[in-house]
mmCIF file of C-alpha atoms in Angstrom:
data_model
loop_
_atom_site.group_PDB
_atom_site.id
_atom_site.type_symbol
_atom_site.label_atom_id
_atom_site.label_comp_id
_atom_site.label_asym_id
_atom_site.label_seq_id
_atom_site.Cartn_x
_atom_site.Cartn_y
_atom_site.Cartn_z
ATOM 1 C CA ASP A 817 -30.014 18.557 -2.472
ATOM 2 C CA VAL A 818 -29.965 14.296 -1.916
ATOM 3 C CA LYS A 819 -29.415 12.732 1.705
ATOM 4 C CA VAL A 820 -28.877 9.815 2.625
ATOM 5 C CA THR A 821 -28.226 9.360 6.289
ATOM 6 C CA GLN A 822 -27.101 6.023 8.494
ATOM 7 C CA SER A 823 -28.095 5.969 12.191
ATOM 8 C CA SER A 824 -24.688 5.621 13.487
ATOM 9 C CA ARG A 825 -21.468 6.686 12.045
ATOM 10 C CA TYR A 826 -19.490 4.372 14.762
ATOM 11 C CA LEU A 827 -20.746 1.550 16.140
ATOM 12 C CA VAL A 828 -19.514 -1.213 18.962
ATOM 13 C CA LYS A 829 -20.692 -4.986 19.244
ATOM 14 C CA ARG A 830 -19.961 -8.034 20.902
ATOM 15 C CA THR A 831 -19.643 -11.141 18.399
ATOM 16 C CA GLY A 832 -23.472 -12.922 18.546
ATOM 17 C CA GLU A 833 -25.424 -9.664 18.986
ATOM 18 C CA LYS A 834 -27.768 -8.894 16.344
ATOM 19 C CA VAL A 835 -27.456 -5.309 14.543
ATOM 20 C CA PHE A 836 -28.974 -2.957 13.057
ATOM 21 C CA LEU A 837 -27.292 -0.858 10.494
ATOM 22 C CA GLU A 838 -30.850 2.079 9.118
ATOM 23 C CA CYS A 839 -30.440 4.175 6.335
ATOM 24 C CA VAL A 840 -32.906 6.862 5.226
ATOM 25 C CA GLN A 841 -32.912 8.619 1.687
ATOM 26 C CA ASP A 842 -34.907 11.745 0.980
ATOM 27 C CA MET A 843 -35.061 12.138 -2.531
ATOM 28 C CA ASP A 844 -37.890 8.708 -3.386
ATOM 29 C CA HIS A 845 -35.519 6.415 -5.070
ATOM 30 C CA GLU A 846 -36.757 3.189 -5.756
ATOM 31 C CA ASN A 847 -33.064 1.337 -5.753
ATOM 32 C CA MET A 848 -31.354 0.713 -2.538
ATOM 33 C CA PHE A 849 -27.612 -0.212 -1.613
ATOM 34 C CA TRP A 850 -25.656 -1.924 0.978
ATOM 35 C CA TYR A 851 -22.211 -1.795 0.759
ATOM 36 C CA ARG A 852 -18.918 -2.726 2.579
ATOM 37 C CA GLN A 853 -16.172 -1.099 2.713
ATOM 38 C CA ASP A 854 -12.501 -2.761 3.447
ATOM 39 C CA PRO A 855 -8.989 -1.572 2.962
ATOM 40 C CA GLY A 856 -7.252 -2.979 -0.774
ATOM 41 C CA LEU A 857 -11.229 -4.444 -1.106
ATOM 42 C CA GLY A 858 -12.955 -1.696 -2.381
ATOM 43 C CA LEU A 859 -16.633 -1.410 -1.995
ATOM 44 C CA ARG A 860 -18.501 -5.013 -2.206
ATOM 45 C CA LEU A 861 -22.307 -5.154 -2.855
ATOM 46 C CA ILE A 862 -24.360 -6.972 0.009
ATOM 47 C CA TYR A 863 -27.378 -6.521 -0.517
ATOM 48 C CA PHE A 864 -30.299 -4.380 -3.469
ATOM 49 C CA SER A 865 -33.519 -3.154 -3.188
ATOM 50 C CA TYR A 866 -35.183 -2.089 -6.082
ATOM 51 C CA ASP A 867 -38.854 -1.752 -4.772
ATOM 52 C CA VAL A 868 -40.200 -2.121 -1.106
ATOM 53 C CA LYS A 869 -40.553 -5.281 0.109
ATOM 54 C CA MET A 870 -37.876 -6.853 -2.819
ATOM 55 C CA LYS A 871 -34.135 -7.624 -2.288
ATOM 56 C CA GLU A 872 -31.458 -8.900 -4.998
ATOM 57 C CA LYS A 873 -28.376 -10.154 -3.139
ATOM 58 C CA GLY A 874 -25.166 -8.756 -4.238
ATOM 59 C CA ASP A 875 -22.056 -10.328 -3.937
ATOM 60 C CA ILE A 876 -21.152 -11.351 -0.343
ATOM 61 C CA PRO A 877 -24.686 -11.993 1.364
ATOM 62 C CA GLU A 878 -23.563 -14.189 3.607
ATOM 63 C CA GLY A 879 -24.381 -13.324 7.180
ATOM 64 C CA TYR A 880 -26.362 -10.700 6.369
ATOM 65 C CA SER A 881 -30.070 -10.180 5.399
ATOM 66 C CA VAL A 882 -31.858 -7.253 4.342
ATOM 67 C CA SER A 883 -35.368 -5.622 5.061
ATOM 68 C CA ARG A 884 -37.076 -2.699 3.183
ATOM 69 C CA GLU A 885 -40.436 -1.959 4.237
ATOM 70 C CA LYS A 886 -40.730 1.654 3.003
ATOM 71 C CA LYS A 887 -39.187 2.997 -0.033
ATOM 72 C CA GLU A 888 -37.301 5.729 1.832
ATOM 73 C CA ARG A 889 -35.774 3.245 4.466
ATOM 74 C CA PHE A 890 -33.145 -0.281 3.578
ATOM 75 C CA SER A 891 -31.900 -1.654 7.037
ATOM 76 C CA LEU A 892 -28.643 -4.266 6.897
ATOM 77 C CA ILE A 893 -29.340 -7.022 9.414
ATOM 78 C CA LEU A 894 -26.522 -8.796 10.853
ATOM 79 C CA GLU A 895 -27.662 -12.252 12.479
ATOM 80 C CA SER A 896 -25.321 -13.037 14.703
ATOM 81 C CA ALA A 897 -22.201 -10.709 14.698
ATOM 82 C CA SER A 898 -18.585 -11.896 13.898
ATOM 83 C CA THR A 899 -15.368 -10.444 14.165
ATOM 84 C CA ASN A 900 -15.187 -11.012 10.513
ATOM 85 C CA GLN A 901 -18.108 -8.057 9.789
ATOM 86 C CA THR A 902 -15.574 -5.714 11.543
ATOM 87 C CA SER A 903 -15.588 -2.636 8.603
ATOM 88 C CA MET A 904 -17.365 0.564 7.302
ATOM 89 C CA TYR A 905 -20.616 -0.541 5.869
ATOM 90 C CA LEU A 906 -22.067 1.995 3.003
ATOM 91 C CA CYS A 907 -25.262 2.735 1.870
ATOM 92 C CA ALA A 908 -26.380 4.629 -1.094
ATOM 93 C CA SER A 909 -29.579 4.964 -3.229
ATOM 94 C CA SER A 910 -30.334 5.734 -7.056
ATOM 95 C CA PHE A 911 -33.562 5.808 -9.307
ATOM 96 C CA PRO A 912 -33.717 3.520 -11.791
ATOM 97 C CA SER A 913 -32.877 3.818 -15.206
ATOM 98 C CA ALA A 914 -33.524 1.075 -18.493
ATOM 99 C CA GLY A 915 -29.204 1.213 -18.523
ATOM 100 C CA GLY A 916 -29.024 1.033 -14.987
ATOM 101 C CA ASP A 917 -26.502 3.920 -15.127
ATOM 102 C CA ASN A 918 -28.238 6.174 -12.808
ATOM 103 C CA GLU A 919 -25.681 7.799 -10.279
ATOM 104 C CA GLN A 920 -25.979 6.446 -6.953
ATOM 105 C CA PHE A 921 -25.787 8.802 -3.459
ATOM 106 C CA PHE A 922 -23.450 7.409 -0.813
ATOM 107 C CA GLY A 923 -24.075 8.029 3.230
ATOM 108 C CA PRO A 924 -21.720 9.425 5.351
ATOM 109 C CA GLY A 925 -20.937 5.529 6.220
ATOM 110 C CA THR A 926 -21.338 3.084 9.861
ATOM 111 C CA ARG A 927 -18.209 1.836 10.726
ATOM 112 C CA LEU A 928 -18.877 -1.079 12.684
ATOM 113 C CA THR A 929 -16.186 -3.111 15.283
ATOM 114 C CA VAL A 930 -17.346 -6.525 16.135
ATOM 115 C CA LEU A 931 -15.246 -7.631 19.283
ATOM 116 C CA GLY B 841 -19.526 -11.653 -13.132
ATOM 117 C CA GLU B 842 -17.394 -8.580 -14.004
ATOM 118 C CA ASN B 843 -14.084 -7.872 -11.932
ATOM 119 C CA VAL B 844 -11.977 -4.620 -11.999
ATOM 120 C CA GLU B 845 -8.791 -3.703 -11.337
ATOM 121 C CA GLN B 846 -7.610 -0.427 -10.040
ATOM 122 C CA HIS B 847 -4.008 0.807 -10.027
ATOM 123 C CA PRO B 848 -2.104 2.705 -7.892
ATOM 124 C CA SER B 849 -3.614 2.008 -4.302
ATOM 125 C CA THR B 850 -1.711 5.013 -3.615
ATOM 126 C CA LEU B 851 -0.389 8.033 -5.297
ATOM 127 C CA SER B 852 1.417 10.497 -4.392
ATOM 128 C CA VAL B 853 1.919 14.233 -6.391
ATOM 129 C CA GLN B 854 2.647 17.713 -5.959
ATOM 130 C CA GLU B 855 0.231 20.653 -5.991
ATOM 131 C CA GLY B 856 0.052 21.812 -9.502
ATOM 132 C CA ASP B 857 1.102 18.071 -11.007
ATOM 133 C CA SER B 858 -0.998 15.722 -12.896
ATOM 134 C CA ALA B 859 -2.444 12.661 -11.942
ATOM 135 C CA VAL B 860 -3.710 9.269 -13.431
ATOM 136 C CA ILE B 861 -5.677 6.223 -11.975
ATOM 137 C CA LYS B 862 -6.131 3.494 -14.316
ATOM 138 C CA CYS B 863 -8.464 0.650 -14.693
ATOM 139 C CA THR B 864 -9.067 -2.466 -16.136
ATOM 140 C CA TYR B 865 -12.372 -4.570 -16.531
ATOM 141 C CA SER B 866 -13.157 -7.999 -17.608
ATOM 142 C CA ASP B 867 -16.781 -7.815 -18.954
ATOM 143 C CA SER B 868 -16.720 -6.877 -22.814
ATOM 144 C CA ALA B 869 -20.146 -5.896 -22.335
ATOM 145 C CA SER B 870 -19.816 -3.709 -19.827
ATOM 146 C CA ASN B 871 -21.017 -0.225 -21.177
ATOM 147 C CA TYR B 872 -20.875 2.267 -18.209
ATOM 148 C CA PHE B 873 -18.081 3.475 -16.285
ATOM 149 C CA PRO B 874 -18.338 6.077 -13.585
ATOM 150 C CA TRP B 875 -15.596 7.413 -11.142
ATOM 151 C CA TYR B 876 -16.489 8.120 -7.022
ATOM 152 C CA LYS B 877 -13.842 10.441 -4.868
ATOM 153 C CA GLN B 878 -14.096 9.771 -1.134
ATOM 154 C CA GLU B 879 -12.651 12.679 1.078
ATOM 155 C CA LEU B 880 -12.539 11.655 4.217
ATOM 156 C CA GLY B 881 -14.982 11.407 6.406
ATOM 157 C CA LYS B 882 -17.478 11.339 3.599
ATOM 158 C CA GLY B 883 -19.469 8.583 1.677
ATOM 159 C CA PRO B 884 -18.379 8.388 -2.920
ATOM 160 C CA GLN B 885 -19.929 11.056 -4.339
ATOM 161 C CA LEU B 886 -19.474 10.657 -8.395
ATOM 162 C CA ILE B 887 -17.247 13.150 -10.128
ATOM 163 C CA ILE B 888 -17.370 11.897 -14.269
ATOM 164 C CA ASP B 889 -18.636 8.910 -15.844
ATOM 165 C CA ILE B 890 -18.492 8.021 -19.463
ATOM 166 C CA ARG B 891 -20.496 5.049 -21.852
ATOM 167 C CA SER B 892 -19.191 2.828 -23.355
ATOM 168 C CA ASN B 893 -19.935 4.742 -27.299
ATOM 169 C CA VAL B 894 -17.858 7.857 -26.188
ATOM 170 C CA GLY B 895 -13.452 7.623 -25.789
ATOM 171 C CA GLU B 896 -13.246 10.548 -23.381
ATOM 172 C CA LYS B 897 -15.228 12.895 -21.837
ATOM 173 C CA LYS B 898 -13.610 16.025 -19.952
ATOM 174 C CA ASP B 899 -14.832 18.284 -17.068
ATOM 175 C CA GLN B 900 -12.956 21.178 -16.446
ATOM 176 C CA ARG B 901 -9.676 19.691 -14.707
ATOM 177 C CA ILE B 902 -10.797 16.196 -14.818
ATOM 178 C CA ALA B 903 -11.174 13.473 -17.962
ATOM 179 C CA VAL B 904 -11.725 10.108 -18.232
ATOM 180 C CA THR B 905 -10.495 8.454 -21.210
ATOM 181 C CA LEU B 906 -11.911 5.052 -22.417
ATOM 182 C CA ASN B 907 -10.295 2.200 -24.410
ATOM 183 C CA LYS B 908 -12.758 -0.629 -25.044
ATOM 184 C CA THR B 909 -11.147 -3.001 -27.265
ATOM 185 C CA ALA B 910 -7.978 -3.469 -24.196
ATOM 186 C CA LYS B 911 -10.294 -2.963 -21.677
ATOM 187 C CA HIS B 912 -9.409 -0.209 -19.917
ATOM 188 C CA PHE B 913 -10.311 3.454 -18.317
ATOM 189 C CA SER B 914 -8.285 6.117 -16.733
ATOM 190 C CA LEU B 915 -9.527 9.265 -14.761
ATOM 191 C CA HIS B 916 -7.118 12.117 -14.969
ATOM 192 C CA ILE B 917 -6.629 14.858 -13.035
ATOM 193 C CA THR B 918 -4.777 18.521 -14.432
ATOM 194 C CA GLU B 919 -3.035 21.352 -11.892
ATOM 195 C CA THR B 920 -4.120 19.355 -8.468
ATOM 196 C CA GLN B 921 -5.147 21.071 -6.115
ATOM 197 C CA PRO B 922 -4.599 20.305 -2.324
ATOM 198 C CA GLU B 923 -8.824 19.100 -2.509
ATOM 199 C CA ASP B 924 -8.004 16.610 -4.597
ATOM 200 C CA SER B 925 -6.384 14.727 -1.526
ATOM 201 C CA ALA B 926 -9.213 11.278 -1.443
ATOM 202 C CA VAL B 927 -9.899 8.573 -2.515
ATOM 203 C CA TYR B 928 -10.925 7.880 -6.151
ATOM 204 C CA PHE B 929 -12.633 4.809 -6.955
ATOM 205 C CA CYS B 930 -13.374 3.687 -10.708
ATOM 206 C CA ALA B 931 -16.479 1.150 -11.735
ATOM 207 C CA ALA B 932 -18.088 -1.086 -13.910
ATOM 208 C CA LEU B 933 -21.272 -1.765 -15.188
ATOM 209 C CA PRO B 934 -22.136 -4.963 -17.557
ATOM 210 C CA ARG B 935 -24.599 -4.599 -20.183
ATOM 211 C CA GLY B 936 -27.966 -5.423 -18.569
ATOM 212 C CA GLY B 937 -26.850 -4.659 -15.766
ATOM 213 C CA GLY B 938 -30.561 -4.396 -14.090
ATOM 214 C CA GLY B 939 -30.894 -2.248 -11.345
ATOM 215 C CA ASN B 940 -27.660 -0.110 -11.638
ATOM 216 C CA LYS B 941 -25.474 -2.637 -9.792
ATOM 217 C CA LEU B 942 -21.896 -1.257 -10.500
ATOM 218 C CA THR B 943 -18.805 -3.744 -9.762
ATOM 219 C CA PHE B 944 -16.426 -1.316 -7.862
ATOM 220 C CA GLY B 945 -12.014 -1.375 -8.242
ATOM 221 C CA THR B 946 -10.346 -1.480 -5.392
ATOM 222 C CA GLY B 947 -9.841 2.406 -4.854
ATOM 223 C CA THR B 948 -6.696 5.016 -5.188
ATOM 224 C CA GLN B 949 -5.937 6.686 -2.345
ATOM 225 C CA LEU B 950 -4.227 10.362 -3.681
ATOM 226 C CA LYS B 951 -2.550 12.478 -2.036
ATOM 227 C CA VAL B 952 -1.321 16.297 -2.754
ATOM 228 C CA GLU B 953 1.283 17.608 -1.750
ATOM 229 C CA LEU B 954 2.484 21.737 -1.155
#
């Protein structure tokens, strides 16, 4: 069974803090993703990584950065958290495919509140 | 880039009835359309998908139809059960969308009432 785990289910931070969200997958997937989920907006891609140390911006990268030092781990970093970054954050992973149509496996999410 | 619209945002049906969720997409080059189901407290999970060379696909009580000309696709759930209650997301993948980067719809909260 594919397993994608996220370091925290709930997180409360203060405005201006540096925040790290960690994601680990155990299926040797090359691709890893970070999304944020907001009511009425669905899932929006923040960053994507297709290999160790490789990353691409998604649709809403502003205010975020990522790190992928090992294949199984993908970290999302909020350099200076702001209240508009209060959201549910979902990590996902998948094998690559020529057509890009492989299933993405999601973690349970981290609900981040920035006060 | 691709834009995916999903309707309705909420849907309430009686147990045993059918449910239909509709999505439209903007990029005619999109060629892969998955549906994900998100149960409470969990991440989304793929339940069915369709590729642009197929018009319909069925898996037990769920089916997906695709109309490439109109650029819309739909999820059909028959004989709904309480465990079908969840949030459903459609998505589209543009052709050449390297890296499996999907564009998701805004989600439909389905409630199956006893």
